[in-house]
Short mmCIF file of C-alpha atoms in Angstrom, two decimals:
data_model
loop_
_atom_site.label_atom_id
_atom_site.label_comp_id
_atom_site.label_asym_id
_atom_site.label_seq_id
_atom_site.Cartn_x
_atom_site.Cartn_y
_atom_site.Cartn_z
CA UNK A 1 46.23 -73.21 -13.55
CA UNK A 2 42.55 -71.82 -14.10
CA UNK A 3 41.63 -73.02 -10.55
CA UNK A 4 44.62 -70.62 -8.79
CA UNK A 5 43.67 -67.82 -10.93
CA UNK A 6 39.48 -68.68 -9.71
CA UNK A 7 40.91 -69.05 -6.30
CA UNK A 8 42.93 -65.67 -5.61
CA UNK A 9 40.61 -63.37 -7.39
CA UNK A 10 37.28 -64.89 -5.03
CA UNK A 11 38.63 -63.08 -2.34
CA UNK A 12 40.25 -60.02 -3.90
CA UNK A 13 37.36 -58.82 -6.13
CA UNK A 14 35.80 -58.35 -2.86
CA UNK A 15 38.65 -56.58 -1.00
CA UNK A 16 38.18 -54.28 -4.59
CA UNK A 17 34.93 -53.66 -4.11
CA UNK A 18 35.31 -52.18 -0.42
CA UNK A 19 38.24 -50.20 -1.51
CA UNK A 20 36.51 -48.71 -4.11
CA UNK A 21 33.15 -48.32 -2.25
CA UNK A 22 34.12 -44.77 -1.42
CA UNK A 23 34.93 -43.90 -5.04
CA UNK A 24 31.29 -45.24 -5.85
CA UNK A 25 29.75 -43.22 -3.15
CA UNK A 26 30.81 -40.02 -5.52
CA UNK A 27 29.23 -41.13 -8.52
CA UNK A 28 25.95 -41.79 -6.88
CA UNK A 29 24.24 -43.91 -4.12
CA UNK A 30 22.59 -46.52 -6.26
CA UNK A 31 25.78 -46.92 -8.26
CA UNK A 32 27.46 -47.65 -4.83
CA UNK A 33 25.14 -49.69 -3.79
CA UNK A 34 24.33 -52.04 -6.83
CA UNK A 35 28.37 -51.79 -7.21
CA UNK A 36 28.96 -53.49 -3.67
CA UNK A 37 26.57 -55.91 -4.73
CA UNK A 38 27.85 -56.86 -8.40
CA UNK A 39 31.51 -57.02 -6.99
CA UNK A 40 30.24 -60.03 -4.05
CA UNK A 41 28.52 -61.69 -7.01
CA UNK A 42 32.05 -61.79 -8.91
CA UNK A 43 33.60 -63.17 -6.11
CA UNK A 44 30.99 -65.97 -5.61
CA UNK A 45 30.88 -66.94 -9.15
CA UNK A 46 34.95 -67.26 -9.02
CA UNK A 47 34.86 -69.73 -6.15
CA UNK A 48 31.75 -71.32 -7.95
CA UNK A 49 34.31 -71.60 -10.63
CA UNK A 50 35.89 -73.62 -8.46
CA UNK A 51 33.16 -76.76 -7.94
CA UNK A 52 34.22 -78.53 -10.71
CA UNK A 53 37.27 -79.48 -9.08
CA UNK A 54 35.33 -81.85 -6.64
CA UNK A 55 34.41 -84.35 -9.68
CA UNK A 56 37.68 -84.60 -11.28
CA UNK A 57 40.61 -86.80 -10.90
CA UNK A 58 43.27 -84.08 -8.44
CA UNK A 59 45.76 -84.60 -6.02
CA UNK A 60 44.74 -82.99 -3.31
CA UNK A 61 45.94 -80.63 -1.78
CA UNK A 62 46.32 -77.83 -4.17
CA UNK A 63 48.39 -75.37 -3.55
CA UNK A 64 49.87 -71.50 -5.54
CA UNK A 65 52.33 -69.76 -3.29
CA UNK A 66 53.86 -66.33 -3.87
CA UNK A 67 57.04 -64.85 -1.99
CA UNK A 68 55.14 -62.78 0.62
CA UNK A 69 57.78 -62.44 3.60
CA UNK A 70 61.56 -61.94 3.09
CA UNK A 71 63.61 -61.80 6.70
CA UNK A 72 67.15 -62.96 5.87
CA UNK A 73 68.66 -64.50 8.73
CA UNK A 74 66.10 -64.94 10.97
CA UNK A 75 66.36 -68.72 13.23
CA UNK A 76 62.95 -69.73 11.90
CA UNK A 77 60.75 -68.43 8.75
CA UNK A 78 63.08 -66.29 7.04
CA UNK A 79 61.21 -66.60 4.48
CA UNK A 80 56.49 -66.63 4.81
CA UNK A 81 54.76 -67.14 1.24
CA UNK A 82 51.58 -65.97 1.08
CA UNK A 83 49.62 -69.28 -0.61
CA UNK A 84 46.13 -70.72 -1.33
CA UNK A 85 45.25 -74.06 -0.23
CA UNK A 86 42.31 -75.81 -2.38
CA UNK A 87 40.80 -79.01 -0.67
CA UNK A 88 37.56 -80.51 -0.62
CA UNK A 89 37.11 -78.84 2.83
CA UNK A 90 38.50 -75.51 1.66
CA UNK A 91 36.56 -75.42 -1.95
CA UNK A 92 32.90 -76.41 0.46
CA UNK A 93 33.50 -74.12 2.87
CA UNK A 94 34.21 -71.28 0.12
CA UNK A 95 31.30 -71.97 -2.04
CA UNK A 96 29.24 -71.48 1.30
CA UNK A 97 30.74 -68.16 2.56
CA UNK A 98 30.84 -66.63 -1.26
CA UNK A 99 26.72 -67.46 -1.90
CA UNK A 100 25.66 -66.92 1.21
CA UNK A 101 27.74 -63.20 1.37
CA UNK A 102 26.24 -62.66 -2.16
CA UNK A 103 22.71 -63.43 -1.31
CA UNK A 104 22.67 -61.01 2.13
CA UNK A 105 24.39 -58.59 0.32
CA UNK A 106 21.22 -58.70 -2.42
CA UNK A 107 18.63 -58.48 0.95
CA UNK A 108 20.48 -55.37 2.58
CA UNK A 109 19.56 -53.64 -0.71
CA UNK A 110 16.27 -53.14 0.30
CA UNK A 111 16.76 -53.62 4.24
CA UNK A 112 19.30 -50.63 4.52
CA UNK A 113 17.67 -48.41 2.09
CA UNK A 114 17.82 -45.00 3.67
CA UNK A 115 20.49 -45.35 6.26
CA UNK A 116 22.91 -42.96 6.50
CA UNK A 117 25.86 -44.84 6.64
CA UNK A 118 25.65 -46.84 3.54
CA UNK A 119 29.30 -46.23 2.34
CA UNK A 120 30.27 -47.59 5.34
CA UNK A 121 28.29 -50.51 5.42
CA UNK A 122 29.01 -51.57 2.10
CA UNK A 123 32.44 -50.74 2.50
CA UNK A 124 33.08 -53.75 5.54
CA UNK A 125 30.91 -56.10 4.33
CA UNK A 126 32.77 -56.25 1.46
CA UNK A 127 35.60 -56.43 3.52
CA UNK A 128 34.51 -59.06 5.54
CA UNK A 129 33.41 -61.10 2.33
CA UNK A 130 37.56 -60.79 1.20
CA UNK A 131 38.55 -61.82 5.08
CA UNK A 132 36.62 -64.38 5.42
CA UNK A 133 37.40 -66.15 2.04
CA UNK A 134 41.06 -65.55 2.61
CA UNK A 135 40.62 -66.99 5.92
CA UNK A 136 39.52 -70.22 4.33
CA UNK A 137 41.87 -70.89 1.40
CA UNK A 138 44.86 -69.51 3.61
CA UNK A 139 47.45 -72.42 3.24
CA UNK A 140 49.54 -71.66 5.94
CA UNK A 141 48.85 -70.27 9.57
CA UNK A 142 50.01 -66.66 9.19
CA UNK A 143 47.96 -65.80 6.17
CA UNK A 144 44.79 -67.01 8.08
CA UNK A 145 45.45 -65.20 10.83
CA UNK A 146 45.56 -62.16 8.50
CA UNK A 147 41.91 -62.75 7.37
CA UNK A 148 41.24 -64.22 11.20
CA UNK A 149 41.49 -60.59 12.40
CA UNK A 150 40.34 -58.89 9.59
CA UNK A 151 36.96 -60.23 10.17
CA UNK A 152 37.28 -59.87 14.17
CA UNK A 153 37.53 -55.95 12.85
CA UNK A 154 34.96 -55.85 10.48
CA UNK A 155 32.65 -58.02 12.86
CA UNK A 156 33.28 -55.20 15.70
CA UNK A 157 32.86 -52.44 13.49
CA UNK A 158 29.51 -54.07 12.39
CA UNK A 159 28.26 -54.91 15.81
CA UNK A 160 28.70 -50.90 16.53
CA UNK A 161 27.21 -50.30 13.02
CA UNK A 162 24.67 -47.71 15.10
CA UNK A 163 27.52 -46.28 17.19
CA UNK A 164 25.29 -42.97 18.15
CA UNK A 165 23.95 -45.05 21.00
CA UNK A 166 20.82 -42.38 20.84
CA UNK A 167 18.56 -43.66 23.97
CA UNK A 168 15.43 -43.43 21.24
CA UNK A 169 16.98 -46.15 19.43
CA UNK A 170 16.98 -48.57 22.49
CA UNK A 171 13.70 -50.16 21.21
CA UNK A 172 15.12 -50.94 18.15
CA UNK A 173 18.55 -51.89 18.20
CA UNK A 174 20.08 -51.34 22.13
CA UNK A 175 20.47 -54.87 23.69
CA UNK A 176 17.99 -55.34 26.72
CA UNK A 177 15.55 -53.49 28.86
CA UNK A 178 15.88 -49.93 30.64
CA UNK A 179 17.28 -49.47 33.11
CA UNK A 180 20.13 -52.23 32.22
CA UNK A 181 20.42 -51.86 28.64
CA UNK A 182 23.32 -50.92 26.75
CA UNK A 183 23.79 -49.53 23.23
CA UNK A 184 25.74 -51.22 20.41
CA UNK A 185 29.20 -49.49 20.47
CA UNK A 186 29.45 -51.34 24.19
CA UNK A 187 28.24 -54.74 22.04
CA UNK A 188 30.68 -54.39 19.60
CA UNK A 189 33.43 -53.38 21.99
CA UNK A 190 32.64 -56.81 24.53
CA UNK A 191 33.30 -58.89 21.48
CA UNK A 192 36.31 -57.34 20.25
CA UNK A 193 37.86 -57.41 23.98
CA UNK A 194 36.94 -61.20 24.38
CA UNK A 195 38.11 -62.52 21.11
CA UNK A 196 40.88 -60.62 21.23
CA UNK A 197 41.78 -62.68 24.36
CA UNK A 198 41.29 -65.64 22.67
CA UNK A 199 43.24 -64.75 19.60
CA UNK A 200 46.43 -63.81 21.99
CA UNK A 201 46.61 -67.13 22.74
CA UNK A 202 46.17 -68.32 19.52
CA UNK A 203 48.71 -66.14 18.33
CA UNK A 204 51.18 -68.03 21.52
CA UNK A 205 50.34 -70.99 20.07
CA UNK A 206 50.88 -70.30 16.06
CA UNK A 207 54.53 -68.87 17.29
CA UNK A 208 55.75 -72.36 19.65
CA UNK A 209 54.43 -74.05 16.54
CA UNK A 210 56.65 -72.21 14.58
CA UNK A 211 59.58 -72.37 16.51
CA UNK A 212 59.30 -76.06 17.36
CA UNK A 213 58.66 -76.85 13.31
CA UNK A 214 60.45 -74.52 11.78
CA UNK A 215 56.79 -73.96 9.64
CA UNK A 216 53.88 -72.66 9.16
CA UNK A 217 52.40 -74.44 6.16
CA UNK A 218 49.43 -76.90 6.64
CA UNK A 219 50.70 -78.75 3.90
CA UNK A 220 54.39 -79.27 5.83
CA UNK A 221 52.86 -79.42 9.03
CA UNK A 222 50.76 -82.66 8.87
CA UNK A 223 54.51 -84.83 8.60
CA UNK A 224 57.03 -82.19 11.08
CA UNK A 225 55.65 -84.24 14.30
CA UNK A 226 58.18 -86.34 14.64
CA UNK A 227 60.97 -84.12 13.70
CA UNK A 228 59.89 -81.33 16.47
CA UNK A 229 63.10 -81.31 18.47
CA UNK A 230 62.46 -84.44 21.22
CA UNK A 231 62.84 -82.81 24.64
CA UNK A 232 60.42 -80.18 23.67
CA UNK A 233 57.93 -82.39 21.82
CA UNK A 234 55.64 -82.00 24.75
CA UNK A 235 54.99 -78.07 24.01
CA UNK A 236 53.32 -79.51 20.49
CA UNK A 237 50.32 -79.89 22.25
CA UNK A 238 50.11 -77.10 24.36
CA UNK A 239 50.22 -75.50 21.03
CA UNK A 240 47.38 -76.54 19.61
CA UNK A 241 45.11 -76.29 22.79
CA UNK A 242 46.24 -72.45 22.44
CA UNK A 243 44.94 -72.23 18.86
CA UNK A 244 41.88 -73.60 19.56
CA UNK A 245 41.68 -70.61 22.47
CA UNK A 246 41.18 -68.61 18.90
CA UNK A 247 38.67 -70.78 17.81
CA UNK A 248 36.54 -70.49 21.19
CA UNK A 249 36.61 -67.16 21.26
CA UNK A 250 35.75 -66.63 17.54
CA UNK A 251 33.16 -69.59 17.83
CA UNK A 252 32.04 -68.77 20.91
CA UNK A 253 32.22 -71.77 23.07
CA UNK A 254 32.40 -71.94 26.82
CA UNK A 255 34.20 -70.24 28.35
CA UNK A 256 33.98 -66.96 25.61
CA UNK A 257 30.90 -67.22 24.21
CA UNK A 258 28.81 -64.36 25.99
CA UNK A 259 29.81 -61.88 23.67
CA UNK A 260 27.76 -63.53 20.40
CA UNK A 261 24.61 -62.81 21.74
CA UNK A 262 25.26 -59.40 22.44
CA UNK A 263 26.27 -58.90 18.86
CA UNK A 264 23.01 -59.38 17.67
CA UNK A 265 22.64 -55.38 18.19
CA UNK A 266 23.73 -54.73 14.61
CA UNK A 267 21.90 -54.80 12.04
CA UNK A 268 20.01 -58.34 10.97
CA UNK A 269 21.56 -58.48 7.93
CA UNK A 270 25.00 -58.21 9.37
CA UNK A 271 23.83 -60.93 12.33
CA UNK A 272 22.58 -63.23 9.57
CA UNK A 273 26.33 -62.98 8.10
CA UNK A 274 28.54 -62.52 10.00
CA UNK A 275 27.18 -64.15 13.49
CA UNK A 276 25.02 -66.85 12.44
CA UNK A 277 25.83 -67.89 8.97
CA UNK A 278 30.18 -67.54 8.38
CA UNK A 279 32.49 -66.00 10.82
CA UNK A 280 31.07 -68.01 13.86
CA UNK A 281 32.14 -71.19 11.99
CA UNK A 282 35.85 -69.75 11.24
CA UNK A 283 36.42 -71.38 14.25
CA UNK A 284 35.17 -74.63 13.90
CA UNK A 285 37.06 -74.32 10.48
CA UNK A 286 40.18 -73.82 11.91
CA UNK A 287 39.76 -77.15 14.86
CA UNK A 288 38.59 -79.07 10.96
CA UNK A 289 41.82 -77.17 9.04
CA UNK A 290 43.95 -78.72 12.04
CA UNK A 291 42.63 -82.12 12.95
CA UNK A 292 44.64 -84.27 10.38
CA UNK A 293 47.63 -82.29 11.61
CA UNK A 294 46.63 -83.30 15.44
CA UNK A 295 45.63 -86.68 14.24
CA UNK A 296 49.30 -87.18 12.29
CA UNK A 297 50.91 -85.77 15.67
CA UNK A 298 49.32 -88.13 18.05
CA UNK A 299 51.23 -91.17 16.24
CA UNK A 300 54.54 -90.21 17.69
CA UNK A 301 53.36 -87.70 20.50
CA UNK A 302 50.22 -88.96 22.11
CA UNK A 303 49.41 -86.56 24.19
CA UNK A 304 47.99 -84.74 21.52
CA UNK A 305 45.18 -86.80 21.81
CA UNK A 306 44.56 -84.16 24.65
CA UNK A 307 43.40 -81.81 22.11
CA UNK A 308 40.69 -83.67 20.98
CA UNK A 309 39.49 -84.11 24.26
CA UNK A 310 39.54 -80.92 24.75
CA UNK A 311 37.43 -79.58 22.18
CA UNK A 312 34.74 -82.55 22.52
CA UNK A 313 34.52 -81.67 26.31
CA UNK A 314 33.83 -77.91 25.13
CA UNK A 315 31.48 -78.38 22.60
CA UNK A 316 29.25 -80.91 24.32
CA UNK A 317 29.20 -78.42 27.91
CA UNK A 318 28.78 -75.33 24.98
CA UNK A 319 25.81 -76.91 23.53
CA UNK A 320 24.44 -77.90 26.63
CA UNK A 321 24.73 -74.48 28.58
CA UNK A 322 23.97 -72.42 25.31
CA UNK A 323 20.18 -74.25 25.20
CA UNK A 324 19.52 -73.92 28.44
CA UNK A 325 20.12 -69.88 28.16
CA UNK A 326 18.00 -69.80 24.99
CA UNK A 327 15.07 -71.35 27.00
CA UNK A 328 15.54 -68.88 29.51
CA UNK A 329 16.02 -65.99 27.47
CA UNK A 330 13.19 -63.28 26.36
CA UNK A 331 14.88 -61.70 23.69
CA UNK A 332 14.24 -63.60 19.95
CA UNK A 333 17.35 -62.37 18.71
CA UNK A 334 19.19 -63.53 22.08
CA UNK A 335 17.03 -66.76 21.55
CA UNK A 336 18.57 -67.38 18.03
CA UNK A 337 21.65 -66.40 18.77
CA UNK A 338 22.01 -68.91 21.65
CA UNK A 339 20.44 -71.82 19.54
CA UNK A 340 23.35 -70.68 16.96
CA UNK A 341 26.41 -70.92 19.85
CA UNK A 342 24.31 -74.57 21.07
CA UNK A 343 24.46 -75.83 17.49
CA UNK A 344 28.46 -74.91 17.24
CA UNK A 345 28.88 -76.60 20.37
CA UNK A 346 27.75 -79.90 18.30
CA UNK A 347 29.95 -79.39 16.08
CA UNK A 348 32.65 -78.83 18.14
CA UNK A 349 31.83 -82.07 20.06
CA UNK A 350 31.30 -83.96 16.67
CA UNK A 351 35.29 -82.70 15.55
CA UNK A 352 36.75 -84.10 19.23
CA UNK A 353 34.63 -86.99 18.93
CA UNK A 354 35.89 -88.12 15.24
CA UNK A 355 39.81 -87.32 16.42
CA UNK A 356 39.33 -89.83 19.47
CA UNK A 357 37.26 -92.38 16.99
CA UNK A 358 39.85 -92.20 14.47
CA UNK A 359 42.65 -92.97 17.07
CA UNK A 360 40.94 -95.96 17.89
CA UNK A 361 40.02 -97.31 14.85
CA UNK A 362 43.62 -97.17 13.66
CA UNK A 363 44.93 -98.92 16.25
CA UNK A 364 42.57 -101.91 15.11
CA UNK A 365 42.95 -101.48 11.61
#
């Protein structure tokens, strides 16, 4: 049981570290920072710890639960365990998050030195780190939409990391030109009102799920198609085009994806994290967390196939729209970040695209 023991501690040496970043502010500010640092390197080498599982003979998936949520008598989950989900797509996925975190946390060493608000830099980007991996090895749909918003938070209180919105600043962090540019507390605050929109719908869609299955888990989900009661089978997809509404939003894909570039106001290191490299791909983790479960669905309900055309249809008119801004734009960071909401798009497209494929191969096979 090494591996569960590897998998829970990768994401709560992190949530350690930013709880104890303000302790480490009091002993010193190199201790803090080099602290921060050394406990994101802990967490990546745990879910490097967890690599080796990719070469051996398992049977995937693997899961460790705990009792999380006790509601006696409620009509549907009475009882929520809080569980970790290891799969080839959950270990990857990880391994990226963990090294990449560790290695921008090493680079805002030297980039933040001086700033003023170190403790609470340090403090959500450890945060984040925790978030994010939990959001990943979540096994069931509740616990990843407790890491889903923690890093909606941390990303908005990152965006608004320079929340004095002093007009001398405008040349170096304040998103466009005078006399139409705006400061980074209105940044952060766009993208925390539009994927908040999406994530209300997500949230809709998580609770028909669960009343229609009686479950949350991914593991219980992929088989409860056919046993969704019959003469509300139809709301199944409905569903699941609702949870993807969290997955736009967080991804930003047409029609919510004007926020992203906006959020390159914070600071680089925190747009190389957060809105390039990890939480923009949460949601095209998610659509890739859900597809067999869509895919198993669309045997007995096939209008699930919907979905997928759904989310191709996005992606391809995301990728599309998003290059044609980034030509147009004259703004590098605006640039990048609309090359990085085109290249989501793709993958968005390339996720609808392999659901439809797969659909039709089976019937031949």
């Amino acid at each position: 049981m090494n591996w569960a023991l590897y998998a829970w501690a990768s994401w709560l040496i992190p949530l350690m570290g930013a709880l104890l970043t303000p302790l480490l502010a009091r002993l010193g500010e190199k201790i803090r920072d080099y602290g921060a640092v050394a406990f994101s390197f802990l967490g990546m080498l745990m879910a490097l710890n967890l690599l080796p599982l990719l070469f051996e003979e398992v049977k995937w998936p693997l899961t460790s639960q705990v009792s999380w949520l006790l509601i006696p008598g409620a009509p549907i989950l009475s009882e929520v365990k809080a569980g970790i989900l290891l799969d080839p797509l959950s270990i990857i996925m990880a391994n990226i998050v963990a090294v990449v975190s560790f290695l921008i946390m090493v680079y805002s060493i030297g980039y933040m030195r001086g700033d003023p608000g170190l403790t609470r830099y340090w403090f959500f980007m450890n945060f984040f780190i925790a978030n994010m991996l939990l959001l990943v090895l979540a096994d069931n749909l509740i616990l990843m939409l407790v890491g889903w918003e923690g890093v909606g938070l941390c990303s908005y209180a990152l965006i608004g990391y320079w929340y004095q919105d002093s007009e001398e600043g405008w040349l170096h962090y304040w998103v466009g030109e005078p006399p139409e540019a705006y400061p980074p507390s209105h940044c952060g605050m766009k993208a925390f009102l539009v994927t908040r929109f999406g994530d209300l719908l997500m949230i809709a869609g998580i609770l028909i799920v669960a009343s229609l299955t009686k479950t949350v888990s991914f593991a219980d989900l992929m088989s409860v198609g056919a046993s969704a009661r019959a003469n509300l089978s139809w709301l199944l997809p409905i569903a699941l085009i609702l949870i993807l509404a969290g997955a736009v939003g967080k991804s930003a894909q047409l029609p919510l994806m004007e926020w992203l570039p906006d959020a390159m106001a914070g600071p680089s290191s925190v747009s190389a994290l957060i809105h390039a490299a990890t939480m923009v791909k949460a949601g095209v983790y998610l659509v890739a967390r859900i597809f067999p479960i869509a895919l198993s669905w669309s045997a007995v309900i096939p209008s699930t196939l919907s979905f997928f055309y759904v989310v191709m249809w996005i992606g391809a008119l995301t990728a599309f729209i998003a290059a044609s801004q980034a030509v147009a734009s004259t703004e590098l960071k605006k640039v990048l970040a609309y090359s990085t909401v085109s290249q989501i798009g793709y993958m968005m497209m390339a996720l609808g695209a392999g659901g439809l494929t797969a659909n039709i191969i089976e019937g031949y096979i």
